[in-house]
Amino acid sequence: MTTVWKTAQEEELHCWSINREKLRRSDYLEIKKLYWQRLLSKIGILHVLGTDARILEVGCGPAGVFLLLPRESRNDQYYVLDPLLARYKEMFPDYFGRCVEVDSALETWRFQPDLRFDLILAINCIDHSLDIEKFLAQVRTLLSESGRAIVAVNTHQRRWTARLWKRFQKVIEPHHPYHFT
């Protein structure tokens, strides 16, 4: 694992630690859930959450799409994966336990050979990845034949801003080691 990736993970955890109290507020959680509902509805996949489709949410963080799942029942078809999952569970224990939890980076996850997903969500996490090529290869491997992957990332509108952020990434935003246009 690269030093840049380790630093990015530490910074990501630090960011959530700073915002811990905000994340514990019920009004914030409701806003977050509405955000996820609107996003999934806009891209036409909100209905998939209520089916028996097998779903993988990569880089879920402590406030991912999984928050839309009912708290009172466990969904063994919905997987969340994040290399900081154990730490998030310590910080926000009430948010977890509603689905299958994997404490790993996607690139290093040792999954069952026949495990495939109908939907893979990777929202704002590829820019935190250990290795983008391996990340995308794992997505392809884990996707069922008729499955869909939604990979979303923040981008820069101009190449020069991406170069500038990349050059000063360690100072400006150390938890995002990759920048895209």
mmCIF file of C-alpha atoms in Angstrom:
data_model
loop_
_atom_site.group_PDB
_atom_site.id
_atom_site.type_symbol
_atom_site.label_atom_id
_atom_site.label_comp_id
_atom_site.label_asym_id
_atom_site.label_seq_id
_atom_site.Cartn_x
_atom_site.Cartn_y
_atom_site.Cartn_z
ATOM 1 C CA MET A 1 0.000 0.000 0.000
ATOM 2 C CA THR A 2 1.304 3.361 -0.927
ATOM 3 C CA THR A 3 2.046 6.109 1.545
ATOM 4 C CA VAL A 4 -0.256 8.439 -0.405
ATOM 5 C CA TRP A 5 -3.159 5.987 -0.043
ATOM 6 C CA LYS A 6 -2.518 5.488 3.678
ATOM 7 C CA THR A 7 -2.402 9.250 4.174
ATOM 8 C CA ALA A 8 -5.608 9.635 2.174
ATOM 9 C CA GLN A 9 -7.352 7.076 4.396
ATOM 10 C CA GLU A 10 -6.120 8.802 7.563
ATOM 11 C CA GLU A 11 -7.337 12.154 6.250
ATOM 12 C CA GLU A 12 -10.718 10.712 5.288
ATOM 13 C CA LEU A 13 -11.146 9.306 8.783
ATOM 14 C CA HIS A 14 -10.062 12.633 10.266
ATOM 15 C CA CYS A 15 -12.622 14.470 8.118
ATOM 16 C CA TRP A 16 -15.454 12.254 9.413
ATOM 17 C CA SER A 17 -14.130 12.593 12.969
ATOM 18 C CA ILE A 18 -14.338 16.378 12.740
ATOM 19 C CA ASN A 19 -17.918 16.111 11.459
ATOM 20 C CA ARG A 20 -18.942 13.395 13.927
ATOM 21 C CA GLU A 21 -21.484 15.506 15.831
ATOM 22 C CA LYS A 22 -23.112 16.773 12.646
ATOM 23 C CA LEU A 23 -23.435 13.215 11.403
ATOM 24 C CA ARG A 24 -25.158 12.128 14.612
ATOM 25 C CA ARG A 25 -27.966 14.670 14.219
ATOM 26 C CA SER A 26 -31.251 13.231 12.965
ATOM 27 C CA ASP A 27 -31.915 16.281 10.753
ATOM 28 C CA TYR A 28 -28.591 15.752 8.964
ATOM 29 C CA LEU A 29 -29.344 12.070 8.456
ATOM 30 C CA GLU A 30 -32.737 12.909 6.966
ATOM 31 C CA ILE A 31 -31.115 15.382 4.560
ATOM 32 C CA LYS A 32 -28.546 12.721 3.617
ATOM 33 C CA LYS A 33 -31.279 10.127 2.993
ATOM 34 C CA LEU A 34 -33.216 12.611 0.832
ATOM 35 C CA TYR A 35 -30.045 13.298 -1.124
ATOM 36 C CA TRP A 36 -29.550 9.571 -1.806
ATOM 37 C CA GLN A 37 -33.226 9.111 -2.748
ATOM 38 C CA ARG A 38 -33.081 12.019 -5.211
ATOM 39 C CA LEU A 39 -29.802 10.827 -6.724
ATOM 40 C CA LEU A 40 -30.919 7.213 -7.166
ATOM 41 C CA SER A 41 -34.279 8.363 -8.500
ATOM 42 C CA LYS A 42 -32.614 10.737 -10.982
ATOM 43 C CA ILE A 43 -30.482 7.920 -12.426
ATOM 44 C CA GLY A 44 -33.440 5.539 -12.390
ATOM 45 C CA ILE A 45 -32.314 2.949 -9.853
ATOM 46 C CA LEU A 46 -34.091 3.850 -6.595
ATOM 47 C CA HIS A 47 -36.561 0.994 -7.152
ATOM 48 C CA VAL A 48 -33.715 -1.556 -7.092
ATOM 49 C CA LEU A 49 -33.285 -1.103 -3.308
ATOM 50 C CA GLY A 50 -36.663 -2.718 -2.697
ATOM 51 C CA THR A 51 -35.917 -5.849 -4.717
ATOM 52 C CA ASP A 52 -33.882 -8.991 -4.121
ATOM 53 C CA ALA A 53 -31.056 -7.675 -6.335
ATOM 54 C CA ARG A 54 -27.575 -8.188 -4.949
ATOM 55 C CA ILE A 55 -25.994 -4.744 -4.457
ATOM 56 C CA LEU A 56 -22.464 -3.676 -3.560
ATOM 57 C CA GLU A 57 -21.822 -0.167 -2.248
ATOM 58 C CA VAL A 58 -18.090 0.555 -2.519
ATOM 59 C CA GLY A 59 -16.608 3.243 -0.269
ATOM 60 C CA CYS A 60 -19.823 3.575 1.708
ATOM 61 C CA GLY A 61 -18.358 5.706 4.490
ATOM 62 C CA PRO A 62 -20.547 6.231 7.538
ATOM 63 C CA ALA A 63 -23.387 7.922 5.641
ATOM 64 C CA GLY A 64 -23.821 5.986 2.409
ATOM 65 C CA VAL A 65 -26.797 4.803 0.414
ATOM 66 C CA PHE A 66 -27.191 1.926 2.884
ATOM 67 C CA LEU A 67 -28.886 4.414 5.251
ATOM 68 C CA LEU A 68 -31.988 4.015 3.057
ATOM 69 C CA LEU A 69 -32.320 0.375 4.113
ATOM 70 C CA PRO A 70 -34.745 -0.321 6.975
ATOM 71 C CA ARG A 71 -32.998 -0.374 10.358
ATOM 72 C CA GLU A 72 -35.167 -3.142 11.742
ATOM 73 C CA SER A 73 -34.318 -5.830 9.193
ATOM 74 C CA ARG A 74 -31.073 -7.183 7.781
ATOM 75 C CA ASN A 75 -30.534 -7.330 4.029
ATOM 76 C CA ASP A 76 -28.066 -10.099 3.117
ATOM 77 C CA GLN A 77 -28.182 -9.081 -0.547
ATOM 78 C CA TYR A 78 -26.788 -5.582 0.150
ATOM 79 C CA TYR A 79 -23.028 -5.356 0.777
ATOM 80 C CA VAL A 80 -21.114 -2.317 1.985
ATOM 81 C CA LEU A 81 -17.356 -2.188 1.532
ATOM 82 C CA ASP A 82 -14.932 0.377 2.915
ATOM 83 C CA PRO A 83 -11.329 0.080 4.147
ATOM 84 C CA LEU A 84 -12.318 2.229 7.147
ATOM 85 C CA LEU A 85 -15.489 0.318 7.982
ATOM 86 C CA ALA A 86 -14.308 -0.960 11.381
ATOM 87 C CA ARG A 87 -13.447 2.601 12.432
ATOM 88 C CA TYR A 88 -16.784 3.964 11.165
ATOM 89 C CA LYS A 89 -18.600 1.255 13.113
ATOM 90 C CA GLU A 90 -16.771 2.387 16.266
ATOM 91 C CA MET A 91 -17.745 6.018 15.634
ATOM 92 C CA PHE A 92 -21.337 5.372 14.497
ATOM 93 C CA PRO A 93 -22.408 1.925 15.768
ATOM 94 C CA ASP A 94 -26.130 2.617 15.290
ATOM 95 C CA TYR A 95 -25.720 3.098 11.522
ATOM 96 C CA PHE A 96 -24.489 -0.390 10.794
ATOM 97 C CA GLY A 97 -25.784 -3.947 11.078
ATOM 98 C CA ARG A 98 -28.445 -3.720 8.379
ATOM 99 C CA CYS A 99 -26.429 -5.398 5.596
ATOM 100 C CA VAL A 100 -23.292 -7.439 4.861
ATOM 101 C CA GLU A 101 -20.244 -5.413 5.922
ATOM 102 C CA VAL A 102 -16.768 -5.795 4.427
ATOM 103 C CA ASP A 103 -13.826 -3.946 5.976
ATOM 104 C CA SER A 104 -11.520 -3.819 2.951
ATOM 105 C CA ALA A 105 -10.400 -1.811 -0.034
ATOM 106 C CA LEU A 106 -12.061 -3.070 -3.219
ATOM 107 C CA GLU A 107 -8.709 -3.791 -4.827
ATOM 108 C CA THR A 108 -7.619 -6.160 -2.035
ATOM 109 C CA TRP A 109 -10.966 -7.766 -1.160
ATOM 110 C CA ARG A 110 -10.828 -11.574 -1.128
ATOM 111 C CA PHE A 111 -14.366 -12.469 -2.177
ATOM 112 C CA GLN A 112 -15.970 -15.808 -3.001
ATOM 113 C CA PRO A 113 -15.174 -16.718 -6.627
ATOM 114 C CA ASP A 114 -18.835 -16.957 -7.669
ATOM 115 C CA LEU A 115 -19.993 -13.738 -5.943
ATOM 116 C CA ARG A 116 -21.577 -11.353 -8.462
ATOM 117 C CA PHE A 117 -23.659 -8.190 -8.097
ATOM 118 C CA ASP A 118 -26.620 -6.842 -10.050
ATOM 119 C CA LEU A 119 -25.709 -3.282 -9.069
ATOM 120 C CA ILE A 120 -22.415 -1.796 -7.917
ATOM 121 C CA LEU A 121 -22.419 1.738 -6.517
ATOM 122 C CA ALA A 122 -19.067 3.510 -6.307
ATOM 123 C CA ILE A 123 -19.975 7.101 -5.527
ATOM 124 C CA ASN A 124 -17.163 9.533 -4.747
ATOM 125 C CA CYS A 125 -14.682 6.799 -3.875
ATOM 126 C CA ILE A 126 -12.561 5.995 -6.943
ATOM 127 C CA ASP A 127 -10.553 9.151 -6.240
ATOM 128 C CA HIS A 128 -9.675 7.580 -2.853
ATOM 129 C CA SER A 129 -8.708 4.215 -4.342
ATOM 130 C CA LEU A 130 -5.469 2.347 -3.847
ATOM 131 C CA ASP A 131 -5.110 1.572 -7.571
ATOM 132 C CA ILE A 132 -7.666 2.791 -10.113
ATOM 133 C CA GLU A 133 -6.885 0.075 -12.675
ATOM 134 C CA LYS A 134 -7.349 -2.706 -10.090
ATOM 135 C CA PHE A 135 -10.437 -0.949 -8.739
ATOM 136 C CA LEU A 136 -12.101 -0.974 -12.166
ATOM 137 C CA ALA A 137 -10.971 -4.560 -12.822
ATOM 138 C CA GLN A 138 -12.627 -5.660 -9.569
ATOM 139 C CA VAL A 139 -15.838 -3.846 -10.542
ATOM 140 C CA ARG A 140 -15.853 -5.719 -13.872
ATOM 141 C CA THR A 141 -15.156 -9.044 -12.143
ATOM 142 C CA LEU A 142 -17.858 -8.587 -9.508
ATOM 143 C CA LEU A 143 -20.574 -7.381 -11.879
ATOM 144 C CA SER A 144 -23.133 -9.953 -13.005
ATOM 145 C CA GLU A 145 -23.624 -10.444 -16.738
ATOM 146 C CA SER A 146 -26.658 -8.133 -16.833
ATOM 147 C CA GLY A 147 -25.495 -5.969 -13.909
ATOM 148 C CA ARG A 148 -24.891 -2.240 -13.861
ATOM 149 C CA ALA A 149 -22.146 -0.208 -12.225
ATOM 150 C CA ILE A 150 -22.605 3.406 -11.216
ATOM 151 C CA VAL A 151 -19.216 5.067 -10.759
ATOM 152 C CA ALA A 152 -19.411 8.751 -9.895
ATOM 153 C CA VAL A 153 -16.588 11.111 -9.004
ATOM 154 C CA ASN A 154 -16.092 14.824 -8.494
ATOM 155 C CA THR A 155 -14.280 16.373 -11.425
ATOM 156 C CA HIS A 156 -12.463 19.571 -12.292
ATOM 157 C CA GLN A 157 -13.850 21.579 -15.196
ATOM 158 C CA ARG A 158 -10.418 22.472 -16.496
ATOM 159 C CA ARG A 159 -7.254 20.423 -16.869
ATOM 160 C CA TRP A 160 -5.086 23.133 -15.312
ATOM 161 C CA THR A 161 -7.117 23.072 -12.074
ATOM 162 C CA ALA A 162 -6.753 19.282 -11.908
ATOM 163 C CA ARG A 163 -2.985 19.645 -12.386
ATOM 164 C CA LEU A 164 -2.850 22.363 -9.718
ATOM 165 C CA TRP A 165 -4.828 20.280 -7.197
ATOM 166 C CA LYS A 166 -2.726 17.218 -7.957
ATOM 167 C CA ARG A 167 0.490 19.191 -7.466
ATOM 168 C CA PHE A 168 -0.648 20.594 -4.116
ATOM 169 C CA GLN A 169 -2.860 17.646 -3.137
ATOM 170 C CA LYS A 170 -0.937 16.903 0.057
ATOM 171 C CA VAL A 171 -1.787 20.380 1.350
ATOM 172 C CA ILE A 172 -5.152 21.192 -0.250
ATOM 173 C CA GLU A 173 -6.989 17.883 -0.019
ATOM 174 C CA PRO A 174 -4.892 14.921 1.113
ATOM 175 C CA HIS A 175 -7.845 12.512 1.265
ATOM 176 C CA HIS A 176 -8.322 12.694 -2.532
ATOM 177 C CA PRO A 177 -5.103 11.420 -4.134
ATOM 178 C CA TYR A 178 -6.577 11.347 -7.671
ATOM 179 C CA HIS A 179 -8.087 14.235 -9.628
ATOM 180 C CA PHE A 180 -10.160 14.022 -12.819
ATOM 181 C CA THR A 181 -11.355 16.379 -15.538
#
